Amino acid sequence: MREMLQEDERTVGSSTSPVRTTELILDRKYSEKAIAFVLDAASEIRLCAYAWRWYPSEPATSIQKFNIELMRARNRGIIIRCLVNNYSMYKQFSELGFNCRYVDSNRMLHAKAIVIDRKTLVIGSHNLTKRAIGENYEASVAIQDFETIEQFCTYFDTLWEVCHKS
């Protein structure tokens, strides 16, 4: 089974998939790649955010385009679960219709990651903010490795169970 998955993994980069087996995503390229991953989603998205902003008066910004694609994915039936760092983000994104949970106030969720359909993990320094996408020097990695993604999904699911849903 593992050999089959590895063979599938090697052929993924040559198909229409938006990522090679492992791909470095630098600076402003993040939102473009993240949008492609969201558009590629067929069933579920898991998202961890230390900082995540919604820009209703700036729909043309690249991060707001990402946010809008997440909403479209939710509207087409994709299950989206979001772990966020604080109650304020939880409240805002829950009111927008996302299934969110937040960490206890004496801990910090500093992870920044997105998992698409248990096929792609994007993890790195990018926050989901205009500044992170447009101004900062940031580096993230997109990974399509079954074992790594499963490890992260286990981590996410463990946090999901202990985080607050108000």
PDB file of C-alpha atoms in Angstrom:
ATOM      1  CA  MET A   1       0.000   0.000   0.000  1.00  0.00           C
ATOM      2  CA  ARG A   2       2.764   2.428   0.952  1.00  0.00           C
ATOM      3  CA  GLU A   3       4.529   1.773  -2.373  1.00  0.00           C
ATOM      4  CA  MET A   4       1.288   2.519  -4.238  1.00  0.00           C
ATOM      5  CA  LEU A   5       0.857   5.793  -2.379  1.00  0.00           C
ATOM      6  CA  GLN A   6       4.444   6.774  -3.100  1.00  0.00           C
ATOM      7  CA  GLU A   7       3.937   5.981  -6.784  1.00  0.00           C
ATOM      8  CA  ASP A   8       0.771   8.096  -6.750  1.00  0.00           C
ATOM      9  CA  GLU A   9       2.749  10.830  -5.028  1.00  0.00           C
ATOM     10  CA  ARG A  10       5.419  10.815  -7.766  1.00  0.00           C
ATOM     11  CA  THR A  11       2.805  11.146 -10.506  1.00  0.00           C
ATOM     12  CA  VAL A  12       0.828  13.889  -8.763  1.00  0.00           C
ATOM     13  CA  GLY A  13       3.305  16.581  -9.809  1.00  0.00           C
ATOM     14  CA  SER A  14       2.883  15.663 -13.480  1.00  0.00           C
ATOM     15  CA  SER A  15      -0.922  15.913 -13.397  1.00  0.00           C
ATOM     16  CA  THR A  16      -3.114  18.969 -13.047  1.00  0.00           C
ATOM     17  CA  SER A  17      -2.429  19.174  -9.317  1.00  0.00           C
ATOM     18  CA  PRO A  18      -1.291  22.648  -8.204  1.00  0.00           C
ATOM     19  CA  VAL A  19       1.810  21.374  -6.323  1.00  0.00           C
ATOM     20  CA  ARG A  20       4.850  19.170  -6.784  1.00  0.00           C
ATOM     21  CA  THR A  21       5.515  16.555  -4.089  1.00  0.00           C
ATOM     22  CA  THR A  22       7.261  19.268  -2.056  1.00  0.00           C
ATOM     23  CA  GLU A  23       7.239  22.898  -3.112  1.00  0.00           C
ATOM     24  CA  LEU A  24       8.614  26.026  -1.484  1.00  0.00           C
ATOM     25  CA  ILE A  25       6.198  28.973  -1.512  1.00  0.00           C
ATOM     26  CA  LEU A  26       7.800  32.356  -0.927  1.00  0.00           C
ATOM     27  CA  ASP A  27       6.380  35.755  -0.081  1.00  0.00           C
ATOM     28  CA  ARG A  28       3.526  36.933  -2.321  1.00  0.00           C
ATOM     29  CA  LYS A  29       3.105  33.616  -4.157  1.00  0.00           C
ATOM     30  CA  TYR A  30       1.295  32.194  -1.116  1.00  0.00           C
ATOM     31  CA  SER A  31      -2.195  33.500  -1.830  1.00  0.00           C
ATOM     32  CA  GLU A  32      -2.038  32.407  -5.468  1.00  0.00           C
ATOM     33  CA  LYS A  33      -1.055  28.877  -4.442  1.00  0.00           C
ATOM     34  CA  ALA A  34      -3.503  28.780  -1.517  1.00  0.00           C
ATOM     35  CA  ILE A  35      -6.361  29.806  -3.816  1.00  0.00           C
ATOM     36  CA  ALA A  36      -5.399  27.029  -6.260  1.00  0.00           C
ATOM     37  CA  PHE A  37      -5.472  24.494  -3.416  1.00  0.00           C
ATOM     38  CA  VAL A  38      -8.900  25.676  -2.258  1.00  0.00           C
ATOM     39  CA  LEU A  39     -10.231  25.495  -5.820  1.00  0.00           C
ATOM     40  CA  ASP A  40      -8.849  21.937  -6.023  1.00  0.00           C
ATOM     41  CA  ALA A  41     -10.608  20.836  -2.801  1.00  0.00           C
ATOM     42  CA  ALA A  42     -13.133  18.043  -3.199  1.00  0.00           C
ATOM     43  CA  SER A  43     -14.204  17.256   0.363  1.00  0.00           C
ATOM     44  CA  GLU A  44     -12.447  18.982   3.275  1.00  0.00           C
ATOM     45  CA  ILE A  45     -10.134  21.770   4.343  1.00  0.00           C
ATOM     46  CA  ARG A  46      -8.441  22.055   7.728  1.00  0.00           C
ATOM     47  CA  LEU A  47      -6.946  25.406   8.589  1.00  0.00           C
ATOM     48  CA  CYS A  48      -4.764  26.598  11.499  1.00  0.00           C
ATOM     49  CA  ALA A  49      -4.337  30.343  11.861  1.00  0.00           C
ATOM     50  CA  TYR A  50      -2.328  32.417  14.271  1.00  0.00           C
ATOM     51  CA  ALA A  51      -3.458  35.635  12.551  1.00  0.00           C
ATOM     52  CA  TRP A  52      -6.318  35.726  10.043  1.00  0.00           C
ATOM     53  CA  ARG A  53      -8.074  38.855   8.852  1.00  0.00           C
ATOM     54  CA  TRP A  54     -11.199  39.542   6.817  1.00  0.00           C
ATOM     55  CA  TYR A  55     -11.094  42.656   4.587  1.00  0.00           C
ATOM     56  CA  PRO A  56     -14.690  43.370   3.505  1.00  0.00           C
ATOM     57  CA  SER A  57     -13.865  46.763   1.993  1.00  0.00           C
ATOM     58  CA  GLU A  58     -10.840  45.415   0.066  1.00  0.00           C
ATOM     59  CA  PRO A  59     -12.094  42.528  -2.101  1.00  0.00           C
ATOM     60  CA  ALA A  60      -9.238  42.921  -4.612  1.00  0.00           C
ATOM     61  CA  THR A  61      -6.481  42.133  -2.096  1.00  0.00           C
ATOM     62  CA  SER A  62      -4.942  38.724  -2.581  1.00  0.00           C
ATOM     63  CA  ILE A  63      -5.721  37.553   0.951  1.00  0.00           C
ATOM     64  CA  GLN A  64      -9.360  38.607   0.623  1.00  0.00           C
ATOM     65  CA  LYS A  65      -9.552  36.702  -2.657  1.00  0.00           C
ATOM     66  CA  PHE A  66      -8.343  33.667  -0.699  1.00  0.00           C
ATOM     67  CA  ASN A  67     -10.995  34.303   1.978  1.00  0.00           C
ATOM     68  CA  ILE A  68     -13.694  34.557  -0.679  1.00  0.00           C
ATOM     69  CA  GLU A  69     -12.567  31.271  -2.260  1.00  0.00           C
ATOM     70  CA  LEU A  70     -12.819  29.622   1.159  1.00  0.00           C
ATOM     71  CA  MET A  71     -16.412  30.853   1.428  1.00  0.00           C
ATOM     72  CA  ARG A  72     -17.170  29.581  -2.065  1.00  0.00           C
ATOM     73  CA  ALA A  73     -15.688  26.201  -1.137  1.00  0.00           C
ATOM     74  CA  ARG A  74     -17.897  26.078   1.947  1.00  0.00           C
ATOM     75  CA  ASN A  75     -20.907  27.015  -0.202  1.00  0.00           C
ATOM     76  CA  ARG A  76     -20.176  24.163  -2.616  1.00  0.00           C
ATOM     77  CA  GLY A  77     -20.207  21.685   0.264  1.00  0.00           C
ATOM     78  CA  ILE A  78     -16.545  21.447   1.227  1.00  0.00           C
ATOM     79  CA  ILE A  79     -16.194  20.805   4.977  1.00  0.00           C
ATOM     80  CA  ILE A  80     -14.000  23.540   6.432  1.00  0.00           C
ATOM     81  CA  ARG A  81     -12.705  23.351   9.995  1.00  0.00           C
ATOM     82  CA  CYS A  82     -10.659  26.240  11.342  1.00  0.00           C
ATOM     83  CA  LEU A  83      -8.504  26.326  14.458  1.00  0.00           C
ATOM     84  CA  VAL A  84      -7.720  29.904  15.412  1.00  0.00           C
ATOM     85  CA  ASN A  85      -5.594  31.529  18.059  1.00  0.00           C
ATOM     86  CA  ASN A  86      -8.183  33.581  19.933  1.00  0.00           C
ATOM     87  CA  TYR A  87     -11.833  34.226  20.637  1.00  0.00           C
ATOM     88  CA  SER A  88     -11.934  37.376  18.515  1.00  0.00           C
ATOM     89  CA  MET A  89     -10.963  35.468  15.346  1.00  0.00           C
ATOM     90  CA  TYR A  90     -13.273  32.642  16.350  1.00  0.00           C
ATOM     91  CA  LYS A  91     -16.213  35.031  16.695  1.00  0.00           C
ATOM     92  CA  GLN A  92     -15.549  36.816  13.402  1.00  0.00           C
ATOM     93  CA  PHE A  93     -15.084  33.699  11.280  1.00  0.00           C
ATOM     94  CA  SER A  94     -17.892  31.780  12.986  1.00  0.00           C
ATOM     95  CA  GLU A  95     -20.229  34.670  12.147  1.00  0.00           C
ATOM     96  CA  LEU A  96     -19.075  34.338   8.527  1.00  0.00           C
ATOM     97  CA  GLY A  97     -20.233  30.705   8.630  1.00  0.00           C
ATOM     98  CA  PHE A  98     -16.978  28.848   9.195  1.00  0.00           C
ATOM     99  CA  ASN A  99     -16.784  25.922  11.622  1.00  0.00           C
ATOM    100  CA  CYS A 100     -14.193  27.298  14.074  1.00  0.00           C
ATOM    101  CA  ARG A 101     -12.651  26.522  17.407  1.00  0.00           C
ATOM    102  CA  TYR A 102     -10.128  28.535  19.411  1.00  0.00           C
ATOM    103  CA  VAL A 103      -7.412  27.734  21.916  1.00  0.00           C
ATOM    104  CA  ASP A 104      -7.547  28.373  25.636  1.00  0.00           C
ATOM    105  CA  SER A 105      -6.388  31.862  26.602  1.00  0.00           C
ATOM    106  CA  ASN A 106      -3.357  30.540  28.481  1.00  0.00           C
ATOM    107  CA  ARG A 107      -1.973  28.839  25.331  1.00  0.00           C
ATOM    108  CA  MET A 108      -1.126  30.092  21.870  1.00  0.00           C
ATOM    109  CA  LEU A 109      -1.830  28.487  18.511  1.00  0.00           C
ATOM    110  CA  HIS A 110       1.123  29.679  16.476  1.00  0.00           C
ATOM    111  CA  ALA A 111       0.810  27.077  13.714  1.00  0.00           C
ATOM    112  CA  LYS A 112      -0.039  28.311  10.243  1.00  0.00           C
ATOM    113  CA  ALA A 113      -1.239  25.448   8.083  1.00  0.00           C
ATOM    114  CA  ILE A 114      -3.853  24.310   5.599  1.00  0.00           C
ATOM    115  CA  VAL A 115      -4.686  20.700   4.706  1.00  0.00           C
ATOM    116  CA  ILE A 116      -6.684  20.049   1.547  1.00  0.00           C
ATOM    117  CA  ASP A 117      -8.448  16.663   1.264  1.00  0.00           C
ATOM    118  CA  ARG A 118      -5.675  14.926   3.213  1.00  0.00           C
ATOM    119  CA  LYS A 119      -3.636  15.255  -0.016  1.00  0.00           C
ATOM    120  CA  THR A 120      -1.829  18.565   0.433  1.00  0.00           C
ATOM    121  CA  LEU A 121      -0.380  20.238   3.525  1.00  0.00           C
ATOM    122  CA  VAL A 122       0.755  23.849   3.333  1.00  0.00           C
ATOM    123  CA  ILE A 123       2.695  24.832   6.429  1.00  0.00           C
ATOM    124  CA  GLY A 124       5.043  27.688   7.206  1.00  0.00           C
ATOM    125  CA  SER A 125       5.345  31.264   8.333  1.00  0.00           C
ATOM    126  CA  HIS A 126       2.515  32.883   6.332  1.00  0.00           C
ATOM    127  CA  ASN A 127      -0.280  34.388   8.387  1.00  0.00           C
ATOM    128  CA  LEU A 128      -3.567  35.048   6.595  1.00  0.00           C
ATOM    129  CA  THR A 129      -3.165  38.832   6.560  1.00  0.00           C
ATOM    130  CA  LYS A 130      -2.433  41.542   3.989  1.00  0.00           C
ATOM    131  CA  ARG A 131       0.889  42.320   5.606  1.00  0.00           C
ATOM    132  CA  ALA A 132       2.055  38.684   5.578  1.00  0.00           C
ATOM    133  CA  ILE A 133       1.071  38.207   1.951  1.00  0.00           C
ATOM    134  CA  GLY A 134       2.021  41.614   0.573  1.00  0.00           C
ATOM    135  CA  GLU A 135       4.890  43.008   2.625  1.00  0.00           C
ATOM    136  CA  ASN A 136       6.679  40.450   4.787  1.00  0.00           C
ATOM    137  CA  TYR A 137       9.374  38.003   3.825  1.00  0.00           C
ATOM    138  CA  GLU A 138       7.656  34.670   4.356  1.00  0.00           C
ATOM    139  CA  ALA A 139       8.352  31.039   3.542  1.00  0.00           C
ATOM    140  CA  SER A 140       5.979  28.092   3.537  1.00  0.00           C
ATOM    141  CA  VAL A 141       6.115  24.594   2.097  1.00  0.00           C
ATOM    142  CA  ALA A 142       3.426  22.654   0.270  1.00  0.00           C
ATOM    143  CA  ILE A 143       3.789  18.930   0.889  1.00  0.00           C
ATOM    144  CA  GLN A 144       2.090  15.955  -0.712  1.00  0.00           C
ATOM    145  CA  ASP A 145       3.465  13.165   1.454  1.00  0.00           C
ATOM    146  CA  PHE A 146       0.925  10.762   2.935  1.00  0.00           C
ATOM    147  CA  GLU A 147       2.716  10.084   6.231  1.00  0.00           C
ATOM    148  CA  THR A 148       3.472  13.749   6.954  1.00  0.00           C
ATOM    149  CA  ILE A 149      -0.076  14.804   6.184  1.00  0.00           C
ATOM    150  CA  GLU A 150      -1.528  12.046   8.365  1.00  0.00           C
ATOM    151  CA  GLN A 151       0.710  13.121  11.249  1.00  0.00           C
ATOM    152  CA  PHE A 152      -0.491  16.694  10.900  1.00  0.00           C
ATOM    153  CA  CYS A 153      -4.148  15.625  10.624  1.00  0.00           C
ATOM    154  CA  THR A 154      -3.767  13.653  13.863  1.00  0.00           C
ATOM    155  CA  TYR A 155      -2.287  16.748  15.498  1.00  0.00           C
ATOM    156  CA  PHE A 156      -5.108  18.926  14.138  1.00  0.00           C
ATOM    157  CA  ASP A 157      -7.816  16.480  15.263  1.00  0.00           C
ATOM    158  CA  THR A 158      -6.300  16.298  18.755  1.00  0.00           C
ATOM    159  CA  LEU A 159      -6.327  20.098  19.022  1.00  0.00           C
ATOM    160  CA  TRP A 160      -9.863  20.208  17.582  1.00  0.00           C
ATOM    161  CA  GLU A 161     -11.093  18.051  20.460  1.00  0.00           C
ATOM    162  CA  VAL A 162      -9.556  20.225  23.199  1.00  0.00           C
ATOM    163  CA  CYS A 163     -10.231  23.659  21.701  1.00  0.00           C
ATOM    164  CA  HIS A 164     -13.256  25.794  22.541  1.00  0.00           C
ATOM    165  CA  LYS A 165     -16.302  26.214  20.368  1.00  0.00           C
ATOM    166  CA  SER A 166     -17.822  28.803  22.706  1.00  0.00           C
TER     167      SER A 166
END
